[in-house]
Amino acid sequence: MKSLELVNIRKEYGDAVAVDDMNMTIRKGELVSLLGPSGCGKTTTLRMVAGFVAPSAGSVLIDGRDVTHRPPYERNTALVFQSYALFPHMSVAQNVAFGLEMRRMPRAEREAKSLEALRRVRLDHLAERYPRQLSGGQQQRVALARGLVLNPDVFLLDEPLSNLDAKLRAEVRSEIRGLQQALELTTLMVTHDQEEALTMSDGLVLMAGGRVRQSGSAQDLYERPADAFVADFVGRSNVLEGRVEGGSFRMKDGTALPGTAVPTARYYTLRPEKIALTSPDQGVPGTLREVLYLGAQTEYTVLLGTTPVTVIRATPGPDDTLARLRPGDPVGLRWNSADARLLDS
Ligand SMILES: Nc1ncnc2c1ncn2[C@@H]1O[C@H](COP(=O)(O)OP(=O)(O)O)[C@@H](O)[C@H]1O
Ligand SMILES: [Mg+2]
């Protein structure tokens, strides 16, 4: 396994900039997620690493070697698509062995390697089936095996879970992470799903509009978002707009929020799980608008003035006073002002 480095990488399509001077490093054996909304340049970045798209500027380094102008087959990367892209007329084993055939590996060796890769994803017993005879999750595991069998220096995954339902997604998610760690695969995974990125990655790169907005660990992005976009995109956050008057932050409707604020602050961001729900005399007073039971947790929407604020708490037991709250009830919100982040932009 090798490291991957992107240096001022850029891609223009006519006048449009799909990827704008992007920098990123993945250390050997680490999984980094490239996260961001649809159209922000994630797939383009991945394809520049694989060599299917030529950058307009900048360079791609694999283990320090500049491969920017090398064709895909000289890079030893493996790209797994969201659509699986399996060959329908080939058996599972033939699909997995296909890349090795392209590399002119002898048949016996090909078959042994392909079976070994299928064993890694626990599908060796289905080697003779055809893709249409497999479930979506199994097809995605075949696609993973087809990448693994190449013993790639850099493993590239483009939204590998987005065609799977919620339960399978969780399963394949831990399967990918397990394999990636066991084989110490240097991996760049593209996703638009922040939960996927937070749970699977050693590092995250959050993009928007072709640019990196923030990179770091899951904790960095979650606890110390660089701006309101990051706070809103990574995890859930209340992003309350307003301005600072006399040292305290006031929302647009005039409601003052606790904590000291720098004069330039425009947004007060606060995670839903950092807010406690109490009686109106014990916190910032508001009105309960909605209660959503989510099983282990309950989500409350509280109006502070005219602004809805989301609060997430462990679901109260039947004897808890919180269990008796109904929409329309007056409530108070309390939080540690250190948990709020005031942002300029
Ligand atoms: N071959 C292409 N020609 C022109 N524009 C493209 C091409 N591929 C991608 N784009 C544009 O580049 C931007 C980034 O696309 P993409 O990398 O696919 O985004 P993502 O994977 O984050 O959804 C989009 O605006 C898209 O329309
Ligand atoms: Mg994409």
Short mmCIF file of C-alpha atoms and ligand atoms in Angstrom, two decimals:
data_model
loop_
_atom_site.label_atom_id
_atom_site.label_comp_id
_atom_site.label_asym_id
_atom_site.label_seq_id
_atom_site.Cartn_x
_atom_site.Cartn_y
_atom_site.Cartn_z
CA MET A 1 0.00 0.00 0.00
CA LYS A 2 1.12 3.49 -0.91
CA SER A 3 0.25 7.04 0.05
CA LEU A 4 -1.77 9.38 -2.16
CA GLU A 5 -1.24 13.10 -2.56
CA LEU A 6 -3.12 15.65 -4.65
CA VAL A 7 -1.29 18.94 -5.18
CA ASN A 8 -3.26 21.97 -6.44
CA ILE A 9 -5.31 19.68 -8.62
CA ARG A 10 -7.76 21.45 -10.88
CA LYS A 11 -10.30 20.52 -13.54
CA GLU A 12 -12.05 22.91 -15.86
CA TYR A 13 -14.80 22.01 -18.32
CA GLY A 14 -14.97 24.99 -20.66
CA ASP A 15 -15.66 27.97 -18.39
CA ALA A 16 -16.85 25.83 -15.51
CA VAL A 17 -14.45 24.84 -12.73
CA ALA A 18 -15.38 21.35 -11.47
CA VAL A 19 -12.41 21.05 -9.07
CA ASP A 20 -10.66 24.17 -7.88
CA ASP A 21 -7.03 23.89 -6.73
CA MET A 22 -7.54 21.04 -4.37
CA ASN A 23 -4.92 19.68 -1.96
CA MET A 24 -5.18 16.45 -0.05
CA THR A 25 -2.97 13.77 1.47
CA ILE A 26 -3.87 10.22 2.42
CA ARG A 27 -1.30 8.33 4.42
CA LYS A 28 -0.53 4.69 3.74
CA GLY A 29 -3.34 2.42 4.92
CA GLU A 30 -5.78 5.20 5.78
CA LEU A 31 -9.32 5.74 4.58
CA VAL A 32 -10.23 9.33 3.73
CA SER A 33 -13.77 10.29 2.77
CA LEU A 34 -14.45 12.96 0.22
CA LEU A 35 -17.75 14.40 1.34
CA GLY A 36 -20.00 17.02 -0.18
CA PRO A 37 -23.27 17.79 -1.92
CA SER A 38 -24.08 16.45 -5.38
CA GLY A 39 -22.15 18.20 -8.16
CA CYS A 40 -19.33 19.52 -5.91
CA GLY A 41 -16.58 17.68 -7.82
CA LYS A 42 -16.14 14.42 -5.91
CA THR A 43 -16.34 11.98 -8.82
CA THR A 44 -14.17 14.23 -10.98
CA THR A 45 -11.49 14.15 -8.27
CA LEU A 46 -11.66 10.36 -8.03
CA ARG A 47 -11.40 9.98 -11.80
CA MET A 48 -8.35 12.24 -11.88
CA VAL A 49 -6.68 9.94 -9.35
CA ALA A 50 -7.59 6.85 -11.40
CA GLY A 51 -6.38 8.53 -14.60
CA PHE A 52 -9.69 8.59 -16.48
CA VAL A 53 -9.87 12.39 -16.41
CA ALA A 54 -6.83 14.54 -17.19
CA PRO A 55 -6.37 17.44 -14.73
CA SER A 56 -6.21 20.99 -16.15
CA ALA A 57 -3.45 21.73 -13.61
CA GLY A 58 -1.78 20.25 -10.55
CA SER A 59 -0.45 16.79 -9.84
CA VAL A 60 -1.33 13.36 -8.51
CA LEU A 61 1.38 11.61 -6.49
CA ILE A 62 1.22 7.96 -5.50
CA ASP A 63 3.87 7.13 -2.94
CA GLY A 64 5.67 10.29 -3.95
CA ARG A 65 5.77 9.33 -7.64
CA ASP A 66 4.17 11.82 -10.04
CA VAL A 67 1.57 9.84 -12.04
CA THR A 68 -0.35 12.87 -13.37
CA HIS A 69 0.45 12.04 -16.98
CA ARG A 70 0.50 8.26 -16.67
CA PRO A 71 -2.38 6.21 -18.12
CA PRO A 72 -4.77 4.41 -15.72
CA TYR A 73 -3.13 0.97 -16.12
CA GLU A 74 0.23 2.34 -14.94
CA ARG A 75 -1.20 3.66 -11.66
CA ASN A 76 -2.34 0.46 -9.96
CA THR A 77 -5.50 1.99 -8.56
CA ALA A 78 -8.84 0.18 -8.38
CA LEU A 79 -12.08 2.11 -8.82
CA VAL A 80 -15.37 0.71 -7.51
CA PHE A 81 -18.49 2.37 -8.90
CA GLN A 82 -21.79 3.02 -7.21
CA SER A 83 -23.55 1.14 -10.03
CA TYR A 84 -21.31 -1.97 -9.53
CA ALA A 85 -20.82 -2.15 -13.35
CA LEU A 86 -20.56 -5.96 -13.34
CA PHE A 87 -20.55 -7.79 -16.68
CA PRO A 88 -23.94 -9.53 -16.88
CA HIS A 89 -22.80 -12.33 -19.20
CA MET A 90 -19.86 -13.34 -16.96
CA SER A 91 -20.02 -15.44 -13.80
CA VAL A 92 -19.03 -13.90 -10.47
CA ALA A 93 -15.61 -15.59 -10.69
CA GLN A 94 -15.06 -14.37 -14.26
CA ASN A 95 -16.06 -10.83 -13.28
CA VAL A 96 -13.50 -10.82 -10.49
CA ALA A 97 -10.78 -12.40 -12.65
CA PHE A 98 -11.35 -10.02 -15.56
CA GLY A 99 -8.82 -7.38 -14.46
CA LEU A 100 -6.17 -10.08 -13.99
CA GLU A 101 -6.82 -11.39 -17.49
CA MET A 102 -6.19 -7.85 -18.76
CA ARG A 103 -2.88 -8.01 -16.92
CA ARG A 104 -2.12 -11.28 -18.73
CA MET A 105 -1.91 -13.39 -15.61
CA PRO A 106 -1.95 -17.18 -16.29
CA ARG A 107 -5.34 -18.86 -15.84
CA ALA A 108 -4.55 -21.02 -12.80
CA GLU A 109 -3.12 -18.09 -10.87
CA ARG A 110 -6.08 -15.90 -11.92
CA GLU A 111 -8.57 -18.41 -10.62
CA ALA A 112 -6.77 -18.83 -7.32
CA LYS A 113 -6.55 -15.05 -6.77
CA SER A 114 -10.14 -14.48 -7.76
CA LEU A 115 -11.36 -17.13 -5.33
CA GLU A 116 -9.23 -15.64 -2.58
CA ALA A 117 -10.75 -12.17 -3.19
CA LEU A 118 -14.25 -13.69 -3.14
CA ARG A 119 -13.44 -15.41 0.13
CA ARG A 120 -12.50 -11.99 1.55
CA VAL A 121 -16.02 -10.76 0.88
CA ARG A 122 -17.56 -14.12 1.90
CA LEU A 123 -18.91 -14.93 -1.55
CA ASP A 124 -16.66 -17.81 -2.63
CA HIS A 125 -19.68 -20.17 -2.47
CA LEU A 126 -21.42 -18.12 -5.19
CA ALA A 127 -18.48 -17.97 -7.62
CA GLU A 128 -20.37 -19.74 -10.43
CA ARG A 129 -23.49 -17.58 -10.26
CA TYR A 130 -24.29 -14.69 -12.59
CA PRO A 131 -24.77 -11.11 -11.33
CA ARG A 132 -28.56 -11.19 -11.91
CA GLN A 133 -28.78 -14.12 -9.47
CA LEU A 134 -27.35 -12.00 -6.63
CA SER A 135 -28.88 -9.43 -4.29
CA GLY A 136 -27.77 -5.79 -4.48
CA GLY A 137 -25.52 -6.18 -1.45
CA GLN A 138 -23.89 -9.30 -2.93
CA GLN A 139 -23.34 -7.53 -6.25
CA GLN A 140 -21.63 -4.68 -4.45
CA ARG A 141 -19.38 -7.18 -2.64
CA VAL A 142 -18.45 -8.73 -6.01
CA ALA A 143 -17.54 -5.23 -7.22
CA LEU A 144 -15.33 -4.84 -4.12
CA ALA A 145 -13.68 -8.21 -4.77
CA ARG A 146 -13.00 -7.16 -8.35
CA GLY A 147 -11.08 -4.17 -6.99
CA LEU A 148 -9.33 -6.07 -4.19
CA VAL A 149 -8.05 -8.80 -6.53
CA LEU A 150 -5.84 -6.23 -8.30
CA ASN A 151 -3.96 -5.66 -5.06
CA PRO A 152 -4.22 -1.90 -5.70
CA ASP A 153 -1.87 0.73 -4.31
CA VAL A 154 -4.86 3.04 -3.95
CA PHE A 155 -8.44 1.88 -3.59
CA LEU A 156 -11.08 4.29 -4.92
CA LEU A 157 -14.74 3.97 -3.98
CA ASP A 158 -17.42 6.15 -5.57
CA GLU A 159 -20.54 6.19 -3.36
CA PRO A 160 -20.24 2.43 -2.83
CA LEU A 161 -23.30 2.22 -0.58
CA SER A 162 -25.78 4.55 -2.21
CA ASN A 163 -27.75 1.85 -4.05
CA LEU A 164 -28.32 -0.24 -0.93
CA ASP A 165 -31.18 -0.03 1.56
CA ALA A 166 -30.51 1.19 5.10
CA LYS A 167 -29.89 -2.19 6.76
CA LEU A 168 -27.61 -3.52 4.02
CA ARG A 169 -25.81 -0.21 3.94
CA ALA A 170 -24.81 -0.58 7.59
CA GLU A 171 -23.65 -4.13 6.90
CA VAL A 172 -21.58 -3.38 3.80
CA ARG A 173 -20.25 -0.26 5.53
CA SER A 174 -18.62 -2.27 8.30
CA GLU A 175 -17.51 -4.88 5.78
CA ILE A 176 -15.67 -2.26 3.70
CA ARG A 177 -14.09 -0.69 6.76
CA GLY A 178 -13.09 -4.12 8.11
CA LEU A 179 -11.40 -5.13 4.84
CA GLN A 180 -9.77 -1.75 4.41
CA GLN A 181 -8.22 -1.96 7.89
CA ALA A 182 -7.27 -5.66 7.66
CA LEU A 183 -5.54 -5.20 4.31
CA GLU A 184 -4.29 -1.68 5.19
CA LEU A 185 -5.70 -0.33 1.95
CA THR A 186 -4.98 3.31 1.18
CA THR A 187 -8.53 4.34 0.29
CA LEU A 188 -10.30 7.42 -1.02
CA MET A 189 -14.05 7.04 -0.65
CA VAL A 190 -16.56 9.44 -2.14
CA THR A 191 -19.86 9.95 -0.37
CA HIS A 192 -22.59 12.56 0.01
CA ASP A 193 -23.69 10.90 3.25
CA GLN A 194 -22.18 12.54 6.31
CA GLU A 195 -22.98 9.64 8.61
CA GLU A 196 -21.11 7.26 6.32
CA ALA A 197 -18.14 9.63 6.27
CA LEU A 198 -18.12 10.15 10.05
CA THR A 199 -18.30 6.46 10.91
CA MET A 200 -15.91 4.99 8.35
CA SER A 201 -13.02 7.40 7.97
CA ASP A 202 -9.61 8.17 9.39
CA GLY A 203 -9.97 11.61 7.82
CA LEU A 204 -12.56 13.71 6.03
CA VAL A 205 -12.37 16.25 3.25
CA LEU A 206 -15.52 18.31 2.88
CA MET A 207 -16.00 19.92 -0.53
CA ALA A 208 -18.49 22.42 -1.90
CA GLY A 209 -18.47 24.01 -5.33
CA GLY A 210 -15.19 22.34 -6.32
CA ARG A 211 -13.33 23.65 -3.28
CA VAL A 212 -12.22 22.09 -0.01
CA ARG A 213 -14.18 23.76 2.79
CA GLN A 214 -12.54 21.88 5.64
CA SER A 215 -10.45 18.76 6.13
CA GLY A 216 -9.52 16.91 9.29
CA SER A 217 -10.77 14.19 11.62
CA ALA A 218 -14.47 13.54 12.19
CA GLN A 219 -14.10 15.28 15.57
CA ASP A 220 -12.44 18.33 13.99
CA LEU A 221 -15.28 18.86 11.57
CA TYR A 222 -18.02 18.04 14.05
CA GLU A 223 -16.74 19.90 17.11
CA ARG A 224 -14.87 22.72 15.37
CA PRO A 225 -16.60 23.49 12.05
CA ALA A 226 -14.81 26.22 10.10
CA ASP A 227 -18.01 27.86 8.91
CA ALA A 228 -21.80 27.59 8.97
CA PHE A 229 -21.82 25.39 5.86
CA VAL A 230 -19.61 22.79 7.57
CA ALA A 231 -21.65 22.99 10.79
CA ASP A 232 -24.81 22.36 8.83
CA PHE A 233 -23.44 19.62 6.57
CA VAL A 234 -21.59 17.51 9.11
CA GLY A 235 -23.97 16.13 11.69
CA ARG A 236 -27.01 18.20 12.49
CA SER A 237 -26.80 21.70 13.75
CA ASN A 238 -28.99 24.63 14.61
CA VAL A 239 -27.62 27.51 12.59
CA LEU A 240 -29.23 30.63 14.05
CA GLU A 241 -28.82 33.87 12.15
CA GLY A 242 -28.51 37.21 13.85
CA ARG A 243 -26.03 39.81 14.98
CA VAL A 244 -24.18 41.05 18.02
CA GLU A 245 -25.54 43.95 20.06
CA GLY A 246 -23.92 45.09 23.29
CA GLY A 247 -21.72 42.02 23.44
CA SER A 248 -24.49 39.45 23.16
CA PHE A 249 -25.84 37.60 20.18
CA ARG A 250 -29.40 38.44 19.19
CA MET A 251 -31.45 36.49 16.71
CA LYS A 252 -33.37 38.39 14.04
CA ASP A 253 -36.50 38.53 16.21
CA GLY A 254 -34.48 40.07 19.06
CA THR A 255 -34.14 36.98 21.29
CA ALA A 256 -30.79 37.14 23.10
CA LEU A 257 -28.70 33.94 23.37
CA PRO A 258 -26.21 33.16 26.15
CA GLY A 259 -22.44 33.61 25.84
CA THR A 260 -20.13 36.41 24.88
CA ALA A 261 -19.83 37.17 21.22
CA VAL A 262 -17.31 38.87 18.99
CA PRO A 263 -18.90 41.81 17.15
CA THR A 264 -18.51 40.21 13.71
CA ALA A 265 -20.48 37.02 14.52
CA ARG A 266 -23.41 36.39 12.18
CA TYR A 267 -24.31 32.79 13.06
CA TYR A 268 -24.80 31.03 16.37
CA THR A 269 -24.47 27.28 15.83
CA LEU A 270 -25.48 24.69 18.37
CA ARG A 271 -25.79 20.90 18.11
CA PRO A 272 -29.28 19.53 18.93
CA GLU A 273 -27.90 17.03 21.46
CA LYS A 274 -26.16 19.78 23.48
CA ILE A 275 -29.45 21.42 24.46
CA ALA A 276 -31.40 20.46 27.59
CA LEU A 277 -35.16 20.83 27.78
CA THR A 278 -36.40 22.34 31.06
CA SER A 279 -39.21 24.48 32.41
CA PRO A 280 -39.60 28.01 30.93
CA ASP A 281 -38.27 29.78 34.05
CA GLN A 282 -34.98 27.83 33.87
CA GLY A 283 -33.69 28.61 30.42
CA VAL A 284 -34.29 30.56 27.26
CA PRO A 285 -38.12 30.43 27.08
CA GLY A 286 -39.85 28.99 24.03
CA THR A 287 -42.84 26.99 22.87
CA LEU A 288 -42.80 23.31 21.98
CA ARG A 289 -44.00 22.82 18.42
CA GLU A 290 -43.37 19.20 17.57
CA VAL A 291 -42.26 15.94 19.24
CA LEU A 292 -40.82 13.16 17.06
CA TYR A 293 -40.33 9.80 18.73
CA LEU A 294 -37.28 8.08 17.17
CA GLY A 295 -37.00 5.11 19.51
CA ALA A 296 -33.93 5.56 21.70
CA GLN A 297 -34.00 9.31 21.06
CA THR A 298 -36.71 11.92 20.79
CA GLU A 299 -36.46 15.01 18.64
CA TYR A 300 -38.21 18.19 19.76
CA THR A 301 -38.80 21.32 17.73
CA VAL A 302 -39.00 24.39 19.94
CA LEU A 303 -39.87 27.89 18.77
CA LEU A 304 -37.62 30.56 20.26
CA GLY A 305 -39.54 33.65 19.18
CA THR A 306 -40.19 32.77 15.56
CA THR A 307 -37.09 30.59 15.09
CA PRO A 308 -37.39 26.79 15.21
CA VAL A 309 -34.64 25.07 17.23
CA THR A 310 -34.07 21.32 17.14
CA VAL A 311 -33.35 19.50 20.40
CA ILE A 312 -32.44 15.81 20.56
CA ARG A 313 -32.57 13.96 23.89
CA ALA A 314 -32.62 10.36 25.04
CA THR A 315 -36.30 9.36 25.04
CA PRO A 316 -37.61 10.05 28.58
CA GLY A 317 -38.98 7.20 30.69
CA PRO A 318 -42.75 7.15 31.37
CA ASP A 319 -42.35 8.81 34.80
CA ASP A 320 -40.20 11.65 33.54
CA THR A 321 -41.92 15.05 33.33
CA LEU A 322 -40.50 15.40 29.78
CA ALA A 323 -42.69 12.46 28.71
CA ARG A 324 -45.78 14.58 29.41
CA LEU A 325 -44.76 17.48 27.14
CA ARG A 326 -47.17 18.24 24.31
CA PRO A 327 -46.99 20.66 21.37
CA GLY A 328 -48.02 24.13 22.52
CA ASP A 329 -46.48 23.72 26.01
CA PRO A 330 -44.11 26.42 27.24
CA VAL A 331 -40.55 25.09 27.75
CA GLY A 332 -37.07 26.40 28.51
CA LEU A 333 -33.86 25.58 26.65
CA ARG A 334 -30.57 25.47 28.46
CA TRP A 335 -27.08 24.79 27.18
CA ASN A 336 -23.50 25.38 28.09
CA SER A 337 -22.42 28.50 26.18
CA ALA A 338 -19.07 26.78 25.50
CA ASP A 339 -20.97 24.33 23.27
CA ALA A 340 -22.17 27.12 20.99
CA ARG A 341 -19.99 28.20 18.11
CA LEU A 342 -20.23 31.71 16.79
CA LEU A 343 -19.24 32.05 13.17
CA ASP A 344 -18.71 35.02 10.90
CA SER A 345 -19.62 33.38 7.63
N1 LIG B 1 -17.49 15.43 -18.62
C1 LIG B 1 -17.98 16.57 -18.12
N2 LIG B 1 -18.21 17.64 -18.89
C2 LIG B 1 -18.68 18.80 -18.38
N3 LIG B 1 -18.97 18.99 -17.09
C3 LIG B 1 -18.78 17.97 -16.26
C4 LIG B 1 -18.26 16.71 -16.72
N4 LIG B 1 -18.17 15.87 -15.64
C5 LIG B 1 -18.59 16.58 -14.58
N5 LIG B 1 -18.97 17.83 -14.93
C6 LIG B 1 -19.45 18.89 -14.02
O1 LIG B 1 -18.51 19.05 -12.99
C7 LIG B 1 -19.15 19.26 -11.72
C8 LIG B 1 -18.72 18.22 -10.73
O2 LIG B 1 -19.23 16.93 -11.11
P1 LIG B 1 -18.94 15.60 -10.29
O3 LIG B 1 -17.48 15.50 -10.04
O4 LIG B 1 -19.59 14.49 -11.00
O5 LIG B 1 -19.70 15.90 -8.92
P2 LIG B 1 -20.09 14.92 -7.70
O6 LIG B 1 -19.48 13.60 -7.94
O7 LIG B 1 -19.60 15.63 -6.48
O8 LIG B 1 -21.59 14.87 -7.69
C9 LIG B 1 -20.63 19.26 -12.03
O9 LIG B 1 -21.08 20.58 -12.16
C10 LIG B 1 -20.74 18.49 -13.32
O10 LIG B 1 -21.87 18.90 -14.04
MG MG B 2 -20.41 11.69 -8.13
#
